[in-house]
Amino acid sequence: MALKYVACAVFAASLITLPAEQAEADAGDFIAGALIGGIVGANVKKQRRSTTRQRTTRRSSIPITQEGKQIQYSLNYFGFDAGRVDGQLGRKTRDAVSQYQAYLGYPITGQLSPFEYNLLVSSYNQAQAGGQNTIVLAANNPEGTRGLLKAYRAEMAGQGTTTTVAVAPVAVAPAPVPVAALTAEPAAPSLTAALPAFLGAGTQASLTSHCNQVSLVTNTNGGFTTLANMTDPNAALNEQFCLARTYAIARSEELASKVPGFTPDQIAAQCEGFGPAMKDRVASLGLKPRDTVVAETAQFIQGTGMAAAQLAGTARICMGVGYRKDNMDVAVGSALLLYTLGEPVYGELMGHHLSQGFGPAKRIDLAGAWYENGLNALDNGAQAVFNPGQPERKELLRQASQRLNGGAGLSVLPQPVPASTVPNFSIIE
């Protein structure tokens, strides 16, 4: 019944025509984006009828996001005038970001790095939660409310506490912060549980929160782990995991902005509806060998009736939505689709999720095979999709994944299902 529903949606989606100028390097992605409803049964024709009304009422081409509102609230609170809080990061907000960066001594770009964003928003939330205590701290700080930013930053770095009058940070390199505590440990499954859909499920903790902590630790330790200074392979994998997550979100937003006839909220809603279809497959990552998981995913792909370009583009968009929304069924499920469609570089993501336990259960013994296959793809000339400008990233991932847990259980499992078992699948880039 579900496949029939999908097939109907794909037929409706096939009625869409795209302008000729979109037939470029990323045409497959854009076409798939336009057909994003196919995988979850969206009514594309209905969306097309509403497009004219949406476009005529739009007052700005700048997207409105919840993250944008958080940034503007935070900037205004600390005295950097971002103007009206509307979620649109225009020139006034960028100017306020530049002032914020100049105040804290960061490079003035007008664009927030992940650490700068986390510091700004978490400081605002901490100030709001402090109530009367925040008022007292701001009154005692020579720089007022704005000075709380430096106090909170020092506190995050382990150089002070905001329970007393804030002082300027001491110009001494902070000691490395241990990251072992950042790894989410999933609860042991109940032997008496009678709910097979939940077997293999990992932690429900927020990956976004986890990556914010990783970012703070990375900044405190003076930057990303390198091959030369790596002492904790788990720390290195955490950093690269969160970096890959950031790249996936950025790519998703880039593609989603070029999908005709859909708003970001509509795209997000449809992607989240895709999660239940992949839930069991994501859980199976923590229960079954890689080749078994891939074979089962290939059967799912065959049942959708969608072309590879459609499905791959949809997966790229939904993967970023899943990460942004902390929906691991969507994020990991999308990565698994891309891997099965013939892009083994995405095996890195399954390795990360299994090594840390976000989405599927934590299984370091199974993670190694996924890491290895993703790295082998890069060795064989596949294009890097995460931080391609970092020349040593491949070797860093290889050494860190091999050293994880003493190298136990990192033997390579059989290769994925041969491409011949998936009918005529090829990725358009």
PDB file of N, CA and C in Angstrom, residues 329-418:
ATOM      1  N   ASP A 329      16.628   9.571  12.090  1.00  0.00           N
ATOM      2  CA  ASP A 329      16.055   8.662  11.100  1.00  0.00           C
ATOM      3  C   ASP A 329      16.129   9.276   9.708  1.00  0.00           C
ATOM      4  N   VAL A 330      15.885  10.572   9.624  1.00  0.00           N
ATOM      5  CA  VAL A 330      15.963  11.266   8.332  1.00  0.00           C
ATOM      6  C   VAL A 330      17.409  11.435   7.898  1.00  0.00           C
ATOM      7  N   ALA A 331      18.276  11.905   8.797  1.00  0.00           N
ATOM      8  CA  ALA A 331      19.670  12.186   8.437  1.00  0.00           C
ATOM      9  C   ALA A 331      20.411  10.912   8.055  1.00  0.00           C
ATOM     10  N   VAL A 332      20.382   9.913   8.939  1.00  0.00           N
ATOM     11  CA  VAL A 332      21.118   8.676   8.673  1.00  0.00           C
ATOM     12  C   VAL A 332      20.463   7.902   7.534  1.00  0.00           C
ATOM     13  N   GLY A 333      19.135   7.896   7.488  1.00  0.00           N
ATOM     14  CA  GLY A 333      18.447   7.219   6.396  1.00  0.00           C
ATOM     15  C   GLY A 333      18.815   7.798   5.047  1.00  0.00           C
ATOM     16  N   SER A 334      18.956   9.097   4.964  1.00  0.00           N
ATOM     17  CA  SER A 334      19.340   9.741   3.701  1.00  0.00           C
ATOM     18  C   SER A 334      20.758   9.364   3.314  1.00  0.00           C
ATOM     19  N   ALA A 335      21.667   9.362   4.284  1.00  0.00           N
ATOM     20  CA  ALA A 335      23.053   8.962   4.004  1.00  0.00           C
ATOM     21  C   ALA A 335      23.121   7.516   3.530  1.00  0.00           C
ATOM     22  N   LEU A 336      22.301   6.662   4.129  1.00  0.00           N
ATOM     23  CA  LEU A 336      22.269   5.248   3.741  1.00  0.00           C
ATOM     24  C   LEU A 336      21.763   5.083   2.310  1.00  0.00           C
ATOM     25  N   LEU A 337      20.775   5.880   1.918  1.00  0.00           N
ATOM     26  CA  LEU A 337      20.290   5.841   0.537  1.00  0.00           C
ATOM     27  C   LEU A 337      21.402   6.227  -0.441  1.00  0.00           C
ATOM     28  N   LEU A 338      22.130   7.296  -0.132  1.00  0.00           N
ATOM     29  CA  LEU A 338      23.203   7.744  -1.019  1.00  0.00           C
ATOM     30  C   LEU A 338      24.287   6.676  -1.136  1.00  0.00           C
ATOM     31  N   TYR A 339      24.630   6.052  -0.019  1.00  0.00           N
ATOM     32  CA  TYR A 339      25.628   4.992  -0.044  1.00  0.00           C
ATOM     33  C   TYR A 339      25.173   3.849  -0.952  1.00  0.00           C
ATOM     34  N   THR A 340      23.931   3.425  -0.804  1.00  0.00           N
ATOM     35  CA  THR A 340      23.411   2.302  -1.568  1.00  0.00           C
ATOM     36  C   THR A 340      23.264   2.647  -3.043  1.00  0.00           C
ATOM     37  N   LEU A 341      23.045   3.914  -3.340  1.00  0.00           N
ATOM     38  CA  LEU A 341      22.909   4.359  -4.724  1.00  0.00           C
ATOM     39  C   LEU A 341      24.244   4.445  -5.447  1.00  0.00           C
ATOM     40  N   GLY A 342      25.322   4.104  -4.778  1.00  0.00           N
ATOM     41  CA  GLY A 342      26.618   4.083  -5.450  1.00  0.00           C
ATOM     42  C   GLY A 342      27.562   5.181  -5.042  1.00  0.00           C
ATOM     43  N   GLU A 343      27.353   5.792  -3.867  1.00  0.00           N
ATOM     44  CA  GLU A 343      28.255   6.839  -3.377  1.00  0.00           C
ATOM     45  C   GLU A 343      28.825   6.405  -2.025  1.00  0.00           C
ATOM     46  N   PRO A 344      29.796   5.490  -2.049  1.00  0.00           N
ATOM     47  CA  PRO A 344      30.311   4.921  -0.797  1.00  0.00           C
ATOM     48  C   PRO A 344      31.043   5.905   0.093  1.00  0.00           C
ATOM     49  N   VAL A 345      31.360   7.108  -0.402  1.00  0.00           N
ATOM     50  CA  VAL A 345      32.003   8.092   0.478  1.00  0.00           C
ATOM     51  C   VAL A 345      31.113   8.417   1.674  1.00  0.00           C
ATOM     52  N   TYR A 346      29.799   8.217   1.526  1.00  0.00           N
ATOM     53  CA  TYR A 346      28.890   8.483   2.643  1.00  0.00           C
ATOM     54  C   TYR A 346      28.956   7.400   3.714  1.00  0.00           C
ATOM     55  N   GLY A 347      29.746   6.361   3.477  1.00  0.00           N
ATOM     56  CA  GLY A 347      29.972   5.378   4.515  1.00  0.00           C
ATOM     57  C   GLY A 347      30.586   5.988   5.761  1.00  0.00           C
ATOM     58  N   GLU A 348      31.313   7.088   5.580  1.00  0.00           N
ATOM     59  CA  GLU A 348      31.886   7.796   6.731  1.00  0.00           C
ATOM     60  C   GLU A 348      30.810   8.157   7.753  1.00  0.00           C
ATOM     61  N   LEU A 349      29.663   8.626   7.264  1.00  0.00           N
ATOM     62  CA  LEU A 349      28.615   9.050   8.188  1.00  0.00           C
ATOM     63  C   LEU A 349      28.073   7.878   8.993  1.00  0.00           C
ATOM     64  N   MET A 350      27.867   6.722   8.351  1.00  0.00           N
ATOM     65  CA  MET A 350      27.400   5.561   9.106  1.00  0.00           C
ATOM     66  C   MET A 350      28.442   5.167  10.154  1.00  0.00           C
ATOM     67  N   GLY A 351      29.735   5.276   9.796  1.00  0.00           N
ATOM     68  CA  GLY A 351      30.778   4.996  10.766  1.00  0.00           C
ATOM     69  C   GLY A 351      30.694   5.917  11.964  1.00  0.00           C
ATOM     70  N   HIS A 352      30.484   7.211  11.705  1.00  0.00           N
ATOM     71  CA  HIS A 352      30.369   8.177  12.800  1.00  0.00           C
ATOM     72  C   HIS A 352      29.184   7.848  13.708  1.00  0.00           C
ATOM     73  N   HIS A 353      28.044   7.596  13.096  1.00  0.00           N
ATOM     74  CA  HIS A 353      26.843   7.349  13.903  1.00  0.00           C
ATOM     75  C   HIS A 353      26.980   6.069  14.724  1.00  0.00           C
ATOM     76  N   LEU A 354      27.597   5.060  14.165  1.00  0.00           N
ATOM     77  CA  LEU A 354      27.784   3.822  14.911  1.00  0.00           C
ATOM     78  C   LEU A 354      28.842   3.970  15.997  1.00  0.00           C
ATOM     79  N   SER A 355      29.869   4.758  15.743  1.00  0.00           N
ATOM     80  CA  SER A 355      30.928   4.912  16.747  1.00  0.00           C
ATOM     81  C   SER A 355      30.476   5.773  17.915  1.00  0.00           C
ATOM     82  N   GLN A 356      29.467   6.627  17.694  1.00  0.00           N
ATOM     83  CA  GLN A 356      29.009   7.522  18.752  1.00  0.00           C
ATOM     84  C   GLN A 356      27.615   7.181  19.275  1.00  0.00           C
ATOM     85  N   GLY A 357      26.845   6.399  18.532  1.00  0.00           N
ATOM     86  CA  GLY A 357      25.544   5.973  19.024  1.00  0.00           C
ATOM     87  C   GLY A 357      24.415   6.946  18.802  1.00  0.00           C
ATOM     88  N   PHE A 358      24.537   7.846  17.822  1.00  0.00           N
ATOM     89  CA  PHE A 358      23.429   8.751  17.502  1.00  0.00           C
ATOM     90  C   PHE A 358      22.630   8.150  16.350  1.00  0.00           C
ATOM     91  N   GLY A 359      21.373   7.808  16.611  1.00  0.00           N
ATOM     92  CA  GLY A 359      20.535   7.133  15.618  1.00  0.00           C
ATOM     93  C   GLY A 359      20.546   5.649  15.881  1.00  0.00           C
ATOM     94  N   PRO A 360      21.449   4.898  15.238  1.00  0.00           N
ATOM     95  CA  PRO A 360      21.578   3.478  15.580  1.00  0.00           C
ATOM     96  C   PRO A 360      22.312   3.307  16.905  1.00  0.00           C
ATOM     97  N   ALA A 361      22.268   2.096  17.445  1.00  0.00           N
ATOM     98  CA  ALA A 361      22.980   1.825  18.683  1.00  0.00           C
ATOM     99  C   ALA A 361      24.487   1.947  18.469  1.00  0.00           C
ATOM    100  N   LYS A 362      25.195   2.249  19.525  1.00  0.00           N
ATOM    101  CA  LYS A 362      26.644   2.388  19.446  1.00  0.00           C
ATOM    102  C   LYS A 362      27.271   1.018  19.215  1.00  0.00           C
ATOM    103  N   ARG A 363      27.958   0.877  18.055  1.00  0.00           N
ATOM    104  CA  ARG A 363      28.601  -0.384  17.708  1.00  0.00           C
ATOM    105  C   ARG A 363      29.942  -0.083  17.043  1.00  0.00           C
ATOM    106  N   ILE A 364      30.963   0.089  17.856  1.00  0.00           N
ATOM    107  CA  ILE A 364      32.293   0.387  17.319  1.00  0.00           C
ATOM    108  C   ILE A 364      32.775  -0.752  16.429  1.00  0.00           C
ATOM    109  N   ASP A 365      32.387  -1.986  16.771  1.00  0.00           N
ATOM    110  CA  ASP A 365      32.829  -3.130  15.983  1.00  0.00           C
ATOM    111  C   ASP A 365      32.261  -3.103  14.567  1.00  0.00           C
ATOM    112  N   LEU A 366      31.090  -2.508  14.382  1.00  0.00           N
ATOM    113  CA  LEU A 366      30.493  -2.391  13.050  1.00  0.00           C
ATOM    114  C   LEU A 366      30.895  -1.094  12.345  1.00  0.00           C
ATOM    115  N   ALA A 367      31.282  -0.099  13.110  1.00  0.00           N
ATOM    116  CA  ALA A 367      31.607   1.209  12.516  1.00  0.00           C
ATOM    117  C   ALA A 367      32.791   1.127  11.580  1.00  0.00           C
ATOM    118  N   GLY A 368      33.788   0.313  11.937  1.00  0.00           N
ATOM    119  CA  GLY A 368      35.021   0.274  11.164  1.00  0.00           C
ATOM    120  C   GLY A 368      34.815  -0.076   9.709  1.00  0.00           C
ATOM    121  N   ALA A 369      33.912  -1.003   9.418  1.00  0.00           N
ATOM    122  CA  ALA A 369      33.677  -1.410   8.037  1.00  0.00           C
ATOM    123  C   ALA A 369      33.133  -0.257   7.204  1.00  0.00           C
ATOM    124  N   TRP A 370      32.257   0.528   7.795  1.00  0.00           N
ATOM    125  CA  TRP A 370      31.692   1.675   7.073  1.00  0.00           C
ATOM    126  C   TRP A 370      32.762   2.745   6.850  1.00  0.00           C
ATOM    127  N   TYR A 371      33.533   3.045   7.891  1.00  0.00           N
ATOM    128  CA  TYR A 371      34.643   3.991   7.717  1.00  0.00           C
ATOM    129  C   TYR A 371      35.563   3.530   6.593  1.00  0.00           C
ATOM    130  N   GLU A 372      35.944   2.258   6.653  1.00  0.00           N
ATOM    131  CA  GLU A 372      36.927   1.735   5.704  1.00  0.00           C
ATOM    132  C   GLU A 372      36.440   1.848   4.269  1.00  0.00           C
ATOM    133  N   ASN A 373      35.182   1.519   4.050  1.00  0.00           N
ATOM    134  CA  ASN A 373      34.674   1.563   2.683  1.00  0.00           C
ATOM    135  C   ASN A 373      34.592   2.991   2.157  1.00  0.00           C
ATOM    136  N   GLY A 374      34.197   3.941   3.042  1.00  0.00           N
ATOM    137  CA  GLY A 374      34.185   5.339   2.630  1.00  0.00           C
ATOM    138  C   GLY A 374      35.570   5.849   2.280  1.00  0.00           C
ATOM    139  N   LEU A 375      36.566   5.452   3.055  1.00  0.00           N
ATOM    140  CA  LEU A 375      37.945   5.876   2.796  1.00  0.00           C
ATOM    141  C   LEU A 375      38.500   5.213   1.542  1.00  0.00           C
ATOM    142  N   ASN A 376      38.153   3.948   1.320  1.00  0.00           N
ATOM    143  CA  ASN A 376      38.589   3.274   0.098  1.00  0.00           C
ATOM    144  C   ASN A 376      38.050   3.976  -1.138  1.00  0.00           C
ATOM    145  N   ALA A 377      36.828   4.478  -1.054  1.00  0.00           N
ATOM    146  CA  ALA A 377      36.250   5.210  -2.188  1.00  0.00           C
ATOM    147  C   ALA A 377      37.084   6.445  -2.509  1.00  0.00           C
ATOM    148  N   LEU A 378      37.528   7.146  -1.465  1.00  0.00           N
ATOM    149  CA  LEU A 378      38.392   8.307  -1.686  1.00  0.00           C
ATOM    150  C   LEU A 378      39.727   7.890  -2.279  1.00  0.00           C
ATOM    151  N   ASP A 379      40.267   6.765  -1.802  1.00  0.00           N
ATOM    152  CA  ASP A 379      41.520   6.250  -2.363  1.00  0.00           C
ATOM    153  C   ASP A 379      41.381   5.965  -3.851  1.00  0.00           C
ATOM    154  N   ASN A 380      40.196   5.548  -4.258  1.00  0.00           N
ATOM    155  CA  ASN A 380      39.950   5.171  -5.661  1.00  0.00           C
ATOM    156  C   ASN A 380      39.497   6.343  -6.519  1.00  0.00           C
ATOM    157  N   GLY A 381      39.575   7.555  -5.977  1.00  0.00           N
ATOM    158  CA  GLY A 381      39.308   8.735  -6.789  1.00  0.00           C
ATOM    159  C   GLY A 381      37.955   9.375  -6.621  1.00  0.00           C
ATOM    160  N   ALA A 382      37.123   8.889  -5.693  1.00  0.00           N
ATOM    161  CA  ALA A 382      35.826   9.528  -5.469  1.00  0.00           C
ATOM    162  C   ALA A 382      36.028  10.934  -4.915  1.00  0.00           C
ATOM    163  N   GLN A 383      35.118  11.827  -5.261  1.00  0.00           N
ATOM    164  CA  GLN A 383      35.218  13.212  -4.805  1.00  0.00           C
ATOM    165  C   GLN A 383      34.816  13.319  -3.343  1.00  0.00           C
ATOM    166  N   ALA A 384      35.642  14.015  -2.562  1.00  0.00           N
ATOM    167  CA  ALA A 384      35.314  14.241  -1.148  1.00  0.00           C
ATOM    168  C   ALA A 384      34.106  15.159  -1.054  1.00  0.00           C
ATOM    169  N   VAL A 385      33.187  14.849  -0.163  1.00  0.00           N
ATOM    170  CA  VAL A 385      31.987  15.670  -0.001  1.00  0.00           C
ATOM    171  C   VAL A 385      32.015  16.481   1.283  1.00  0.00           C
ATOM    172  N   PHE A 386      32.932  16.157   2.206  1.00  0.00           N
ATOM    173  CA  PHE A 386      33.031  16.876   3.469  1.00  0.00           C
ATOM    174  C   PHE A 386      34.424  17.486   3.595  1.00  0.00           C
ATOM    175  N   ASN A 387      34.459  18.802   3.715  1.00  0.00           N
ATOM    176  CA  ASN A 387      35.711  19.545   3.893  1.00  0.00           C
ATOM    177  C   ASN A 387      36.792  19.084   2.922  1.00  0.00           C
ATOM    178  N   PRO A 388      36.546  19.186   1.618  1.00  0.00           N
ATOM    179  CA  PRO A 388      37.543  18.730   0.634  1.00  0.00           C
ATOM    180  C   PRO A 388      38.844  19.524   0.674  1.00  0.00           C
ATOM    181  N   GLY A 389      38.833  20.693   1.322  1.00  0.00           N
ATOM    182  CA  GLY A 389      40.039  21.509   1.392  1.00  0.00           C
ATOM    183  C   GLY A 389      41.018  21.084   2.470  1.00  0.00           C
ATOM    184  N   GLN A 390      40.664  20.078   3.283  1.00  0.00           N
ATOM    185  CA  GLN A 390      41.564  19.604   4.340  1.00  0.00           C
ATOM    186  C   GLN A 390      42.356  18.422   3.796  1.00  0.00           C
ATOM    187  N   PRO A 391      43.620  18.625   3.404  1.00  0.00           N
ATOM    188  CA  PRO A 391      44.361  17.583   2.684  1.00  0.00           C
ATOM    189  C   PRO A 391      44.598  16.313   3.484  1.00  0.00           C
ATOM    190  N   GLU A 392      44.740  16.414   4.795  1.00  0.00           N
ATOM    191  CA  GLU A 392      45.067  15.230   5.576  1.00  0.00           C
ATOM    192  C   GLU A 392      43.843  14.563   6.198  1.00  0.00           C
ATOM    193  N   ARG A 393      42.659  15.041   5.836  1.00  0.00           N
ATOM    194  CA  ARG A 393      41.453  14.540   6.502  1.00  0.00           C
ATOM    195  C   ARG A 393      41.271  13.040   6.301  1.00  0.00           C
ATOM    196  N   LYS A 394      41.520  12.557   5.091  1.00  0.00           N
ATOM    197  CA  LYS A 394      41.330  11.132   4.820  1.00  0.00           C
ATOM    198  C   LYS A 394      42.225  10.278   5.723  1.00  0.00           C
ATOM    199  N   GLU A 395      43.492  10.638   5.823  1.00  0.00           N
ATOM    200  CA  GLU A 395      44.408   9.857   6.635  1.00  0.00           C
ATOM    201  C   GLU A 395      44.108  10.010   8.124  1.00  0.00           C
ATOM    202  N   LEU A 396      43.640  11.189   8.510  1.00  0.00           N
ATOM    203  CA  LEU A 396      43.256  11.400   9.908  1.00  0.00           C
ATOM    204  C   LEU A 396      42.104  10.475  10.284  1.00  0.00           C
ATOM    205  N   LEU A 397      41.098  10.399   9.409  1.00  0.00           N
ATOM    206  CA  LEU A 397      39.961   9.512   9.664  1.00  0.00           C
ATOM    207  C   LEU A 397      40.403   8.055   9.697  1.00  0.00           C
ATOM    208  N   ARG A 398      41.307   7.695   8.795  1.00  0.00           N
ATOM    209  CA  ARG A 398      41.755   6.307   8.745  1.00  0.00           C
ATOM    210  C   ARG A 398      42.467   5.908  10.030  1.00  0.00           C
ATOM    211  N   GLN A 399      43.416   6.735  10.451  1.00  0.00           N
ATOM    212  CA  GLN A 399      44.170   6.392  11.653  1.00  0.00           C
ATOM    213  C   GLN A 399      43.290   6.440  12.906  1.00  0.00           C
ATOM    214  N   ALA A 400      42.417   7.441  12.985  1.00  0.00           N
ATOM    215  CA  ALA A 400      41.557   7.557  14.165  1.00  0.00           C
ATOM    216  C   ALA A 400      40.595   6.383  14.257  1.00  0.00           C
ATOM    217  N   SER A 401      39.988   5.990  13.134  1.00  0.00           N
ATOM    218  CA  SER A 401      39.024   4.881  13.159  1.00  0.00           C
ATOM    219  C   SER A 401      39.716   3.560  13.456  1.00  0.00           C
ATOM    220  N   GLN A 402      40.958   3.384  12.989  1.00  0.00           N
ATOM    221  CA  GLN A 402      41.682   2.154  13.262  1.00  0.00           C
ATOM    222  C   GLN A 402      42.131   2.068  14.716  1.00  0.00           C
ATOM    223  N   ARG A 403      42.424   3.221  15.305  1.00  0.00           N
ATOM    224  CA  ARG A 403      42.876   3.236  16.697  1.00  0.00           C
ATOM    225  C   ARG A 403      41.731   3.233  17.697  1.00  0.00           C
ATOM    226  N   LEU A 404      40.534   3.514  17.201  1.00  0.00           N
ATOM    227  CA  LEU A 404      39.381   3.556  18.102  1.00  0.00           C
ATOM    228  C   LEU A 404      39.177   2.194  18.751  1.00  0.00           C
ATOM    229  N   ASN A 405      39.054   2.214  20.060  1.00  0.00           N
ATOM    230  CA  ASN A 405      38.828   0.983  20.813  1.00  0.00           C
ATOM    231  C   ASN A 405      39.931  -0.044  20.577  1.00  0.00           C
ATOM    232  N   GLY A 406      41.143   0.462  20.397  1.00  0.00           N
ATOM    233  CA  GLY A 406      42.276  -0.432  20.207  1.00  0.00           C
ATOM    234  C   GLY A 406      42.273  -1.168  18.892  1.00  0.00           C
ATOM    235  N   GLY A 407      41.469  -0.698  17.947  1.00  0.00           N
ATOM    236  CA  GLY A 407      41.426  -1.348  16.638  1.00  0.00           C
ATOM    237  C   GLY A 407      40.563  -2.580  16.601  1.00  0.00           C
ATOM    238  N   ALA A 408      39.818  -2.846  17.695  1.00  0.00           N
ATOM    239  CA  ALA A 408      39.026  -4.072  17.749  1.00  0.00           C
ATOM    240  C   ALA A 408      37.837  -3.994  16.811  1.00  0.00           C
ATOM    241  N   GLY A 409      37.611  -5.072  16.108  1.00  0.00           N
ATOM    242  CA  GLY A 409      36.402  -5.177  15.294  1.00  0.00           C
ATOM    243  C   GLY A 409      36.393  -4.288  14.076  1.00  0.00           C
ATOM    244  N   LEU A 410      37.580  -3.888  13.560  1.00  0.00           N
ATOM    245  CA  LEU A 410      37.600  -2.984  12.426  1.00  0.00           C
ATOM    246  C   LEU A 410      37.904  -3.706  11.117  1.00  0.00           C
ATOM    247  N   SER A 411      37.714  -4.996  11.076  1.00  0.00           N
ATOM    248  CA  SER A 411      37.928  -5.723   9.833  1.00  0.00           C
ATOM    249  C   SER A 411      36.838  -5.371   8.837  1.00  0.00           C
ATOM    250  N   VAL A 412      37.200  -5.376   7.564  1.00  0.00           N
ATOM    251  CA  VAL A 412      36.272  -4.952   6.524  1.00  0.00           C
ATOM    252  C   VAL A 412      35.289  -6.070   6.218  1.00  0.00           C
ATOM    253  N   LEU A 413      34.024  -5.740   6.181  1.00  0.00           N
ATOM    254  CA  LEU A 413      32.980  -6.697   5.836  1.00  0.00           C
ATOM    255  C   LEU A 413      32.873  -6.816   4.317  1.00  0.00           C
ATOM    256  N   PRO A 414      32.107  -7.753   3.802  1.00  0.00           N
ATOM    257  CA  PRO A 414      31.953  -7.888   2.354  1.00  0.00           C
ATOM    258  C   PRO A 414      31.480  -6.592   1.706  1.00  0.00           C
ATOM    259  N   GLN A 415      31.768  -6.459   0.420  1.00  0.00           N
ATOM    260  CA  GLN A 415      31.426  -5.254  -0.323  1.00  0.00           C
ATOM    261  C   GLN A 415      29.917  -5.097  -0.436  1.00  0.00           C
ATOM    262  N   PRO A 416      29.439  -3.858  -0.711  1.00  0.00           N
ATOM    263  CA  PRO A 416      28.002  -3.634  -0.859  1.00  0.00           C
ATOM    264  C   PRO A 416      27.403  -4.433  -2.008  1.00  0.00           C
ATOM    265  N   VAL A 417      26.098  -4.456  -2.067  1.00  0.00           N
ATOM    266  CA  VAL A 417      25.391  -5.150  -3.139  1.00  0.00           C
ATOM    267  C   VAL A 417      25.872  -4.629  -4.487  1.00  0.00           C
ATOM    268  N   PRO A 418      26.186  -5.492  -5.441  1.00  0.00           N
ATOM    269  CA  PRO A 418      26.631  -5.024  -6.756  1.00  0.00           C
ATOM    270  C   PRO A 418      25.616  -4.092  -7.392  1.00  0.00           C
TER     271      PRO A 418
END
